[in-house]
Coordinates of C-alpha atoms in Angstrom, one line a residue:
Chain X
M134 CA -17.9 -19.5 14.1
K135 CA -16.0 -22.2 12.2
I136 CA -13.5 -24.3 14.1
S137 CA -10.8 -23.4 11.5
N138 CA -11.3 -19.8 12.5
Y139 CA -10.6 -20.5 16.2
F140 CA -7.5 -22.3 15.1
L141 CA -6.4 -19.3 13.1
F142 CA -7.0 -16.9 15.9
V143 CA -4.9 -19.0 18.3
V144 CA -2.1 -19.3 15.8
L145 CA -2.2 -15.5 15.2
A146 CA -2.2 -14.8 18.9
L147 CA 0.8 -17.0 19.4
L148 CA 2.6 -15.3 16.5
L149 CA 1.8 -11.9 18.0
V150 CA 3.4 -12.9 21.3
A151 CA 6.5 -14.3 19.5
A152 CA 6.8 -11.2 17.4
F153 CA 6.4 -9.0 20.5
V154 CA 9.2 -10.8 22.3
L155 CA 11.5 -10.6 19.2
Q156 CA 11.2 -6.8 19.4
L157 CA 12.5 -6.8 22.9
L158 CA 15.5 -9.0 22.0
F159 CA 16.7 -7.2 18.9
G160 CA 18.0 -3.6 18.7
S161 CA 21.2 -1.8 18.0
V162 CA 22.6 -2.9 21.4
S163 CA 22.7 -6.7 21.8
I164 CA 21.4 -7.9 25.1
P165 CA 21.4 -11.6 26.0
F166 CA 18.0 -13.3 26.3
A167 CA 18.4 -14.3 29.9
D168 CA 19.1 -10.7 30.9
V169 CA 16.0 -9.4 29.0
L170 CA 13.9 -11.9 30.9
K171 CA 15.5 -10.8 34.2
I172 CA 14.8 -7.2 33.5
L173 CA 11.2 -7.8 32.5
S174 CA 10.5 -10.0 35.6
G175 CA 11.8 -7.2 37.8
T176 CA 14.7 -9.1 39.3
E177 CA 18.0 -7.2 39.9
A178 CA 19.5 -6.3 36.5
S179 CA 23.2 -6.9 36.0
N180 CA 23.4 -3.8 33.8
E181 CA 21.7 -0.5 34.5
T182 CA 22.0 0.7 30.8
W183 CA 20.4 -2.5 29.6
K184 CA 17.6 -2.1 32.0
N185 CA 17.0 1.5 30.6
I186 CA 17.1 0.3 27.0
I187 CA 14.6 -2.4 27.6
L188 CA 12.1 -0.6 29.8
E189 CA 12.4 3.0 28.5
S190 CA 12.9 2.3 24.8
R191 CA 12.2 -1.2 23.6
L192 CA 9.1 -2.0 25.6
P193 CA 7.1 1.2 24.8
G194 CA 8.3 0.8 21.1
A195 CA 7.1 -2.8 21.0
L196 CA 3.7 -1.9 22.5
A197 CA 3.4 1.0 20.1
A198 CA 4.1 -1.4 17.1
V199 CA 1.3 -3.8 18.3
F200 CA -1.3 -1.0 18.8
A201 CA -0.3 0.9 15.7
G202 CA -0.5 -2.2 13.5
A203 CA -3.9 -3.2 15.0
G204 CA -5.4 0.3 14.7
L205 CA -4.2 1.1 11.2
S206 CA -5.4 -2.3 9.9
V207 CA -8.9 -1.9 11.5
S208 CA -9.2 1.7 10.1
G209 CA -8.1 0.5 6.6
L210 CA -10.7 -2.3 6.7
Q211 CA -13.5 0.1 7.5
M212 CA -12.4 2.5 4.7
Q213 CA -12.4 -0.3 2.2
T214 CA -15.9 -1.3 3.2
M215 CA -17.3 2.2 3.4
F216 CA -15.9 3.4 0.0
R217 CA -16.4 -0.1 -1.4
N218 CA -12.9 0.3 -2.7
P219 CA -10.2 -2.4 -2.3
V220 CA -7.3 0.1 -2.4
A221 CA -8.7 2.4 0.2
G222 CA -6.5 2.9 3.3
P223 CA -5.4 5.7 5.6
Y224 CA -2.2 6.3 3.7
V225 CA -3.4 6.0 0.2
L226 CA -6.5 8.2 0.8
G227 CA -4.3 10.9 2.2
I228 CA -5.7 10.5 5.7
S229 CA -2.2 10.0 7.2
A230 CA -1.1 13.1 5.2
G231 CA -4.0 15.0 6.8
A232 CA -2.7 13.9 10.2
S233 CA 0.8 15.0 9.2
L234 CA -0.6 18.4 8.3
G235 CA -2.2 18.7 11.8
V236 CA 1.1 17.8 13.5
A237 CA 3.1 20.0 11.2
L238 CA 0.9 22.9 12.0
L239 CA 1.4 22.2 15.7
I240 CA 5.2 21.7 15.6
L241 CA 6.3 23.9 12.7
A242 CA 3.7 26.7 12.6
S243 CA 3.9 27.3 16.3
S244 CA 7.7 27.7 15.9
A245 CA 7.3 29.9 12.8
W246 CA 4.9 32.2 14.7
G247 CA 7.2 32.2 17.7
I248 CA 4.8 30.5 20.0
N249 CA 6.8 29.1 22.9
Q250 CA 6.9 25.3 22.7
S251 CA 7.0 23.3 25.9
V252 CA 8.2 19.8 25.9
H253 CA 4.7 18.6 26.7
L254 CA 3.4 19.9 23.5
Y255 CA 4.6 16.8 21.7
S256 CA 3.5 14.1 24.1
G257 CA -0.1 14.3 24.8
W258 CA -3.6 15.2 23.8
S259 CA -2.5 18.2 21.8
V260 CA -0.8 16.0 19.2
I261 CA -3.7 13.5 19.1
L262 CA -6.1 16.4 18.6
A263 CA -4.0 18.0 15.9
A264 CA -3.5 14.8 14.0
G265 CA -7.1 13.6 14.5
T266 CA -8.5 16.9 13.2
G267 CA -6.2 16.8 10.2
A268 CA -7.2 13.2 9.5
M269 CA -10.9 13.9 9.8
L270 CA -10.7 16.9 7.5
I271 CA -9.1 14.9 4.7
F272 CA -11.5 12.0 5.3
F273 CA -14.5 14.3 4.7
V274 CA -12.9 15.6 1.5
N275 CA -12.6 12.0 0.3
F276 CA -16.1 11.3 1.5
F277 CA -17.5 14.1 -0.6
I278 CA -15.4 13.2 -3.7
S279 CA -16.7 9.7 -3.4
F280 CA -20.3 11.0 -3.8
R281 CA -19.3 12.3 -7.2
L282 CA -17.3 9.5 -8.5
N283 CA -16.6 6.0 -7.2
D284 CA -13.9 4.7 -9.4
V285 CA -11.1 2.6 -7.8
V286 CA -8.2 4.2 -9.6
A287 CA -9.6 7.8 -9.6
I288 CA -9.9 7.8 -5.8
L289 CA -6.4 6.5 -5.6
I290 CA -5.1 9.3 -7.8
I291 CA -7.0 11.9 -5.9
G292 CA -5.6 10.5 -2.6
L293 CA -2.1 10.9 -4.0
M294 CA -2.9 14.5 -5.2
I295 CA -4.2 15.4 -1.7
G296 CA -1.0 13.9 -0.2
G297 CA 1.1 15.9 -2.7
G298 CA -0.7 19.1 -2.0
I299 CA -0.3 18.6 1.7
S300 CA 3.5 17.8 1.4
A301 CA 3.9 21.1 -0.5
L302 CA 2.1 23.0 2.3
I303 CA 4.3 21.3 4.8
E304 CA 7.5 22.1 2.9
I305 CA 6.6 25.8 2.9
M306 CA 6.1 25.6 6.7
Q307 CA 9.4 23.8 7.0
A308 CA 11.2 26.6 5.1
L309 CA 9.8 29.1 7.6
S310 CA 10.4 27.3 10.8
S311 CA 13.3 27.0 13.2
N312 CA 16.0 24.4 12.8
E313 CA 15.1 22.7 16.0
A314 CA 11.5 22.3 15.1
L315 CA 12.4 21.2 11.6
K316 CA 14.6 18.4 12.9
R317 CA 11.9 17.2 15.3
Y318 CA 9.4 17.2 12.5
V319 CA 11.7 15.4 9.9
L320 CA 12.5 12.7 12.5
W321 CA 8.8 12.2 13.0
T322 CA 8.1 11.8 9.3
F323 CA 10.5 8.8 9.1
G324 CA 7.8 6.8 11.0
S325 CA 9.1 4.9 13.9
F326 CA 7.8 2.9 16.9
R327 CA 11.1 3.2 18.9
Y328 CA 10.8 6.9 19.5
V329 CA 7.5 6.5 21.3
N330 CA 8.2 6.9 25.0
N331 CA 6.4 5.5 28.0
T332 CA 4.0 8.4 28.5
Q333 CA 3.0 8.6 24.8
V334 CA 2.4 4.8 24.5
V335 CA -0.2 5.0 27.3
Y336 CA -2.1 7.6 25.3
L337 CA -1.7 5.6 22.2
M338 CA -2.9 2.4 23.8
A339 CA -5.9 4.1 25.3
V340 CA -7.1 5.8 22.2
V341 CA -6.5 2.8 19.9
S342 CA -8.3 0.5 22.2
I343 CA -11.3 2.8 22.3
G344 CA -11.2 3.1 18.5
I345 CA -11.1 -0.7 18.0
V346 CA -13.9 -1.4 20.4
F347 CA -16.0 1.3 18.8
S348 CA -15.3 -0.2 15.4
F349 CA -16.3 -3.7 16.5
L350 CA -19.6 -2.3 17.7
L351 CA -20.2 -1.1 14.1
S352 CA -19.6 -4.5 12.6
K353 CA -23.2 -5.3 11.8
Q354 CA -23.5 -1.9 10.1
L355 CA -20.3 -2.5 8.2
N356 CA -21.5 -5.9 7.0
L357 CA -24.7 -4.2 5.6
L358 CA -22.6 -1.5 3.8
L359 CA -20.8 -4.3 1.9
L360 CA -24.0 -4.5 -0.3
G361 CA -23.9 -0.7 -1.0
D362 CA -25.9 2.2 0.2
N363 CA -29.2 1.3 -1.4
Y364 CA -29.4 -2.2 0.0
A365 CA -28.3 -0.9 3.4
I366 CA -31.0 1.8 3.5
S367 CA -33.7 -0.7 2.5
S368 CA -32.5 -3.0 5.3
G369 CA -33.3 -0.3 7.7
L370 CA -29.8 1.2 8.2
D371 CA -29.4 4.9 8.8
V372 CA -26.5 5.1 6.3
R373 CA -25.6 8.7 6.8
K374 CA -25.3 8.3 10.6
T375 CA -23.3 5.1 10.2
K376 CA -20.8 6.7 7.9
V377 CA -20.2 9.6 10.2
L378 CA -19.5 7.1 13.0
I379 CA -17.1 5.2 10.7
V380 CA -15.3 8.4 9.8
F381 CA -15.0 9.3 13.4
A382 CA -13.7 5.8 14.4
T383 CA -11.2 5.6 11.6
S384 CA -10.0 9.2 12.1
I385 CA -9.2 8.8 15.7
L386 CA -7.4 5.5 15.0
A387 CA -5.3 6.7 12.0
G388 CA -4.9 10.2 13.5
S389 CA -3.6 9.1 16.9
I390 CA -1.3 6.5 15.4
T391 CA 0.2 8.9 12.9
A392 CA 0.6 11.5 15.7
F393 CA 2.9 9.3 17.7
C394 CA 4.5 6.9 15.2
G395 CA 4.6 9.1 12.1
P396 CA 3.1 8.2 8.8
I397 CA 3.2 4.4 8.4
G398 CA 2.4 3.4 4.8
F399 CA 0.4 0.5 3.4
V400 CA -0.3 -1.4 6.6
G401 CA -3.9 -0.2 6.6
L402 CA -4.3 -1.2 3.0
A403 CA -2.6 -4.5 2.9
V404 CA -3.5 -6.2 6.2
P405 CA -7.3 -6.2 5.6
H406 CA -6.7 -8.0 2.3
L407 CA -4.4 -10.5 3.9
S408 CA -6.9 -11.2 6.7
R409 CA -9.8 -11.6 4.3
S410 CA -7.8 -14.2 2.3
L411 CA -6.7 -15.9 5.4
F412 CA -10.1 -16.2 7.1
K413 CA -12.1 -16.5 3.8
T414 CA -14.9 -14.2 5.2
A415 CA -16.3 -10.8 4.7
D416 CA -17.9 -10.7 8.2
H417 CA -16.6 -7.8 10.2
K418 CA -17.2 -9.6 13.5
I419 CA -14.4 -11.9 12.5
L420 CA -12.3 -9.5 10.3
I421 CA -11.9 -6.8 13.0
P422 CA -10.2 -9.1 15.6
A423 CA -8.3 -10.8 12.7
N424 CA -7.0 -7.4 11.6
V425 CA -6.0 -6.5 15.1
L426 CA -3.9 -9.6 15.5
L427 CA -2.4 -9.7 12.0
G428 CA -1.7 -6.0 11.9
G429 CA 0.0 -6.3 15.2
V430 CA 2.2 -9.2 14.0
I431 CA 3.2 -7.4 10.8
C432 CA 4.1 -4.1 12.5
C433 CA 6.1 -6.0 15.2
L434 CA 8.1 -7.8 12.4
C435 CA 8.6 -4.5 10.5
N436 CA 9.9 -3.0 13.7
V437 CA 12.4 -5.8 14.2
I438 CA 13.6 -5.5 10.6
S439 CA 14.0 -1.7 11.0
A440 CA 16.3 -2.3 13.9
T441 CA 18.5 -4.3 11.5
P442 CA 19.8 -6.7 14.2
G443 CA 23.6 -6.9 14.2
T444 CA 24.2 -3.5 12.8
D445 CA 24.1 0.1 14.1
Y446 CA 21.6 1.2 11.5
V447 CA 18.0 2.0 12.2
L448 CA 15.9 2.1 9.1
P449 CA 12.6 4.1 8.8
V450 CA 9.7 1.8 9.5
N451 CA 7.7 3.7 6.8
A452 CA 10.2 2.5 4.2
I453 CA 9.9 -1.1 5.2
T454 CA 6.1 -1.2 5.3
S455 CA 6.0 0.6 1.9
L456 CA 8.4 -2.0 0.4
L457 CA 6.1 -4.8 1.6
G458 CA 2.9 -3.0 0.9
A459 CA 3.4 -1.6 -2.6
P460 CA 3.4 -5.0 -4.3
V461 CA 0.2 -5.8 -2.5
V462 CA -1.5 -2.8 -4.1
I463 CA -0.3 -3.8 -7.5
W464 CA -1.6 -7.3 -7.0
I465 CA -5.0 -6.0 -5.9
I466 CA -5.3 -3.8 -9.0
L467 CA -4.3 -6.6 -11.3
K468 CA -6.9 -8.9 -9.6
Q469 CA -9.6 -6.2 -10.1
K470 CA -9.0 -5.9 -13.8
K471 CA -9.5 -9.6 -14.2
M472 CA -12.9 -9.5 -12.7
Chain E
M603 CA -49.5 -1.8 -1.9
Q604 CA -51.4 1.2 -3.1
A605 CA -50.4 4.5 -4.6
H606 CA -52.6 7.5 -5.1
N607 CA -51.8 10.4 -7.4
L608 CA -48.1 9.9 -7.2
Q609 CA -45.8 12.4 -8.7
I610 CA -42.2 11.3 -9.0
G611 CA -38.9 13.0 -9.8
Y612 CA -35.9 14.7 -8.3
R613 CA -37.1 18.4 -8.5
K614 CA -40.5 19.9 -8.0
Q615 CA -40.1 22.0 -11.1
Q616 CA -39.3 19.0 -13.3
P617 CA -41.3 16.0 -12.3
V618 CA -40.3 12.9 -14.2
F619 CA -43.7 11.4 -14.2
G620 CA -47.1 12.2 -12.6
N621 CA -50.6 11.0 -11.9
I622 CA -49.6 7.5 -11.0
S623 CA -52.3 5.5 -9.1
F624 CA -52.3 1.7 -8.6
A625 CA -53.3 -1.1 -6.3
A626 CA -51.3 -4.2 -6.1
G627 CA -52.4 -7.2 -4.0
E628 CA -51.0 -10.4 -2.5
G629 CA -49.9 -12.9 -5.1
D630 CA -49.7 -10.2 -7.8
M631 CA -46.6 -10.3 -10.1
I632 CA -46.4 -7.1 -12.0
A633 CA -44.2 -6.1 -14.8
L634 CA -43.4 -2.4 -15.2
L635 CA -42.8 -1.5 -18.8
G636 CA -41.7 1.6 -20.7
V637 CA -39.0 3.0 -22.9
N638 CA -35.6 3.9 -21.5
G639 CA -35.5 7.1 -19.5
I640 CA -39.3 7.2 -19.0
G641 CA -38.9 6.9 -15.2
K642 CA -39.2 3.2 -14.4
S643 CA -36.2 3.3 -12.0
T644 CA -37.4 6.5 -10.4
L645 CA -40.8 5.0 -9.8
L646 CA -39.3 1.8 -8.3
R647 CA -36.9 3.8 -6.1
T648 CA -39.9 5.9 -4.9
I649 CA -42.1 2.9 -4.0
S650 CA -39.1 1.2 -2.4
G651 CA -38.7 4.2 -0.1
L652 CA -35.3 5.1 -1.4
Q653 CA -36.5 8.5 -2.4
L654 CA -39.5 10.6 -1.5
P655 CA -42.3 11.2 -4.0
L656 CA -42.8 14.9 -5.0
S657 CA -46.5 14.4 -4.1
G658 CA -49.0 11.7 -3.5
E659 CA -49.3 8.8 -1.2
I660 CA -48.0 5.2 -1.0
T661 CA -49.5 2.8 1.5
I662 CA -48.7 -0.8 2.3
G663 CA -51.5 -2.3 4.4
Q664 CA -52.3 0.4 6.9
K665 CA -48.8 2.0 6.8
N666 CA -48.0 5.2 4.9
L667 CA -44.6 4.5 3.3
T668 CA -43.4 8.1 3.3
Q669 CA -44.0 8.5 7.0
T670 CA -42.4 5.3 8.2
S671 CA -38.8 5.1 9.6
A672 CA -36.1 3.3 7.6
A673 CA -36.3 0.5 10.2
E674 CA -40.1 0.1 9.8
R675 CA -39.8 0.2 6.0
A676 CA -37.3 -2.6 6.0
A677 CA -40.1 -4.9 7.2
L678 CA -42.4 -3.7 4.4
V679 CA -40.4 -3.5 1.2
S680 CA -37.3 -5.4 0.1
I681 CA -35.3 -4.7 -3.1
V682 CA -33.2 -6.4 -5.8
L683 CA -31.1 -3.8 -7.7
T684 CA -29.7 -3.9 -11.2
E685 CA -26.2 -2.8 -10.2
K686 CA -23.6 -5.6 -10.2
L687 CA -22.3 -6.6 -6.8
A688 CA -18.7 -7.6 -6.4
I689 CA -17.9 -8.6 -2.8
D690 CA -14.9 -10.8 -2.1
N691 CA -14.9 -13.7 0.3
I692 CA -18.6 -13.7 1.1
T693 CA -20.4 -17.0 1.0
V694 CA -23.8 -17.3 -0.6
R695 CA -25.4 -18.3 2.7
S696 CA -23.9 -15.4 4.6
L697 CA -25.0 -12.9 1.9
I698 CA -28.6 -14.3 2.1
A699 CA -28.4 -14.1 5.8
L700 CA -27.8 -10.3 5.6
G701 CA -31.5 -10.2 4.7
R702 CA -32.3 -10.9 8.3
S703 CA -30.5 -7.7 9.5
P704 CA -33.6 -5.7 10.3
Y705 CA -34.6 -8.4 12.8
T706 CA -31.2 -9.3 14.4
G707 CA -29.6 -7.7 17.5
W708 CA -26.9 -5.1 17.7
L709 CA -24.1 -7.4 16.5
G710 CA -26.3 -9.2 13.9
Q711 CA -26.2 -12.6 15.6
L712 CA -28.7 -15.0 13.9
S713 CA -31.1 -17.0 16.1
K714 CA -32.1 -20.6 15.5
A715 CA -35.3 -19.4 13.9
D716 CA -33.3 -17.1 11.6
E717 CA -31.1 -20.0 10.5
Q718 CA -34.1 -22.2 9.9
L719 CA -35.8 -19.6 7.7
I720 CA -32.6 -19.0 5.8
G721 CA -32.5 -22.8 5.2
E722 CA -36.1 -22.9 4.0
I723 CA -35.6 -20.0 1.5
I724 CA -32.4 -21.6 0.2
S725 CA -34.3 -24.8 -0.6
L726 CA -37.2 -22.9 -2.0
L727 CA -34.9 -21.3 -4.5
K728 CA -32.9 -24.5 -5.0
L729 CA -29.7 -22.9 -3.9
E730 CA -28.5 -25.8 -1.6
N731 CA -25.6 -26.8 -3.8
L732 CA -24.3 -23.2 -4.0
Q733 CA -24.8 -22.1 -0.4
H734 CA -21.2 -22.6 0.7
K735 CA -19.7 -21.3 -2.5
F736 CA -18.3 -17.7 -2.7
F737 CA -20.7 -15.2 -4.2
N738 CA -18.1 -14.0 -6.7
Q739 CA -17.7 -17.4 -8.2
L740 CA -21.3 -17.6 -9.3
S741 CA -22.8 -16.9 -12.8
D742 CA -25.0 -13.8 -13.3
G743 CA -28.1 -15.9 -13.1
E744 CA -27.1 -17.6 -9.9
K745 CA -26.1 -14.2 -8.4
Q746 CA -29.6 -12.8 -9.2
K747 CA -31.2 -15.8 -7.5
V748 CA -29.1 -15.3 -4.4
L749 CA -30.1 -11.6 -4.2
I750 CA -33.7 -12.6 -4.5
A751 CA -33.2 -15.1 -1.7
R752 CA -31.7 -12.2 0.4
A753 CA -34.8 -10.1 -0.3
L754 CA -37.1 -13.0 0.7
C755 CA -35.2 -13.4 4.0
Q756 CA -36.3 -9.8 4.8
Q757 CA -39.9 -11.3 4.9
T758 CA -41.6 -8.3 3.4
P759 CA -45.0 -8.3 1.8
V760 CA -43.6 -6.4 -1.2
I761 CA -40.5 -7.2 -3.2
I762 CA -39.3 -4.8 -5.9
L763 CA -36.8 -5.7 -8.6
D764 CA -35.1 -3.3 -11.0
E765 CA -34.5 -5.2 -14.3
P766 CA -33.8 -8.6 -12.7
T767 CA -33.3 -10.2 -16.1
A768 CA -31.1 -7.5 -17.7
F769 CA -27.8 -9.4 -17.9
L770 CA -29.2 -12.9 -18.3
D771 CA -29.4 -15.3 -21.2
F772 CA -32.7 -16.8 -22.4
R773 CA -32.8 -19.8 -20.1
N774 CA -31.8 -17.9 -17.0
K775 CA -34.4 -15.3 -17.8
R776 CA -37.1 -17.9 -17.8
D777 CA -35.7 -19.5 -14.7
I778 CA -35.7 -16.2 -12.7
L779 CA -39.2 -15.2 -13.8
Q780 CA -40.5 -18.7 -13.0
T781 CA -38.8 -18.5 -9.6
L782 CA -40.5 -15.2 -8.9
R783 CA -43.9 -16.6 -10.1
N784 CA -43.5 -19.4 -7.6
V785 CA -42.6 -17.0 -4.8
C786 CA -45.7 -15.0 -5.6
D787 CA -48.0 -18.0 -5.6
T788 CA -46.6 -19.9 -2.6
L789 CA -45.6 -17.1 -0.2
K790 CA -48.4 -14.7 -1.3
K791 CA -46.0 -11.8 -2.0
T792 CA -46.4 -8.8 -4.2
V793 CA -43.6 -8.7 -6.7
I794 CA -43.0 -5.7 -8.9
L795 CA -40.3 -5.8 -11.5
S796 CA -39.2 -3.6 -14.4
T797 CA -38.2 -5.2 -17.6
H798 CA -37.8 -4.6 -21.4
D799 CA -38.6 -8.2 -22.1
I800 CA -42.3 -8.0 -23.1
E801 CA -42.8 -11.6 -24.2
A802 CA -41.5 -13.0 -20.9
A803 CA -43.4 -10.4 -18.9
V804 CA -46.6 -11.2 -20.6
E805 CA -46.0 -14.9 -20.0
H806 CA -45.2 -14.8 -16.3
C807 CA -46.9 -11.7 -14.9
N808 CA -50.5 -11.3 -14.2
K809 CA -50.5 -7.6 -14.5
C810 CA -48.5 -5.0 -16.5
W811 CA -48.0 -1.4 -15.6
I812 CA -47.1 0.7 -18.6
M813 CA -45.6 4.1 -18.5
T814 CA -46.5 5.4 -22.0
E815 CA -44.7 8.1 -24.0
Q816 CA -47.9 10.2 -23.7
K817 CA -47.1 10.3 -19.9
T818 CA -50.0 8.2 -18.9
F819 CA -49.8 5.3 -16.4
E820 CA -51.8 2.3 -17.6
E821 CA -52.6 -0.9 -15.8
I822 CA -53.6 -4.1 -17.8
T823 CA -54.7 -7.3 -16.2
K824 CA -54.1 -10.7 -17.8
T825 CA -56.7 -11.6 -20.4
A826 CA -56.8 -13.4 -23.7
D827 CA -55.5 -10.3 -25.5
F828 CA -53.0 -9.4 -22.8
G829 CA -50.0 -9.4 -25.1
K830 CA -51.7 -7.4 -27.9
D831 CA -52.9 -4.7 -25.5
V832 CA -49.5 -4.3 -23.9
K833 CA -47.9 -3.9 -27.2
S834 CA -50.4 -1.4 -28.5
L835 CA -49.9 0.8 -25.5
L836 CA -46.1 0.6 -26.0
Q837 CA -46.8 1.5 -29.7
L838 CA -45.2 -1.7 -30.9
P839 CA -46.2 -3.8 -33.9

């Protein structure tokens, strides 16, 4: 590996630490830096409420932002390689919408059908399973469509249509469900790291870590897929098996993150491009760790911005990532047309 | 590489072409000629192992191509396709290095010997000045050479190229075919390529395979009347 890459990794790691700390400092309640340190180091806190805010809300939220950013970026990277499509990503392809459908079915349909909802329903494996299944379902739909046509813009449009269709289904479910379930669901769709609690964040961290390690182990296969299916087959790769493994890895990443943090747009699309331009490489052995760090940094910063320090407002994270990500998509498509 | 009574196509009821038999040896550079749609690409895909023949046998050395695994096949045949590749941010050297994948470990780490071989192939194809450039910055001719270098890194006895000169100007065409001729002679490979450029094929190749419109498969070896024979089989003036 080149020395400049080591340097970049160190810089990104430091940035990630800094961005992580920023998240603990800023929120709707202002807590002095010295007290934040005291609470984290476990010494006697001067203020019980502050302690609660830091340990029960900001810390899990901050961790969720790191892992969500990392996981979404890695899953987006793999989708772009697999579909050989620069605008592929969990949100654009409708994978996040698929995960939403799974969660909506869990929260809304169970309420519509009068199934008794326990509190635990929303905080464990059931949500991961629902979102993961929804994500995988839509991923396979995309997969089969890409057999028939592989046009950058066409796949983008189909992804949007899938998203639109799913929104319609969810709206119907919303109309039929109880007020309480509806409120819970709408809050979830805003996309947020700060509503992730300490129990949920443990699940999230575990699943995302597994997904990232799994993806890293696929990096040689991913590198071969850069050349397209035929070259990959003639290099001895079992392409079908590899693609199923990629679908699996990306679905558990995008699915579990969407389950806990809501749909977070464009991170999975934009960060892979940023890391490719930063590291000037197409090698997944470098790109996967790069996406982990850069995705983490970006989601942490979005989380800080969404807290709008100094005010009482909390903005939806999804709105912020979309504001930052949409121009990137336009830039990519303009760049494509030039080639 | 040998083929016996090969029938190729996508469906048993509608074979694209049948009754193909040939024998290609070390150092043979063979041009596959025929009109558009006659089945050149299908034949190349079949003998590359990308699709199964409808019937018949293909062997390389002692190995039967249709009964080998993809991993084994990767050490027998390498390919250069006609589709244009657009990969961002990959250097020429790392793209060529992908040719070593059948021999590298689970993360694709290159050994010292791999690096040395890659270096040798880069200098054989005179790509030294380009090796640290990005693939997307190259001209079509340079890209084609890089893909040939990638195939060479796979160290297979047979290399198959689907219209390697299709997008190239006159000088690049000559350059690519001359490069392939050198590879054949120095590394004792078997090179099979499809082309529509009969003059160039006759000049550089020592054999031509012709898929005629009468659905016969003809092989012509280089002689004094080589060019004339090839043209008459293709029904050209």
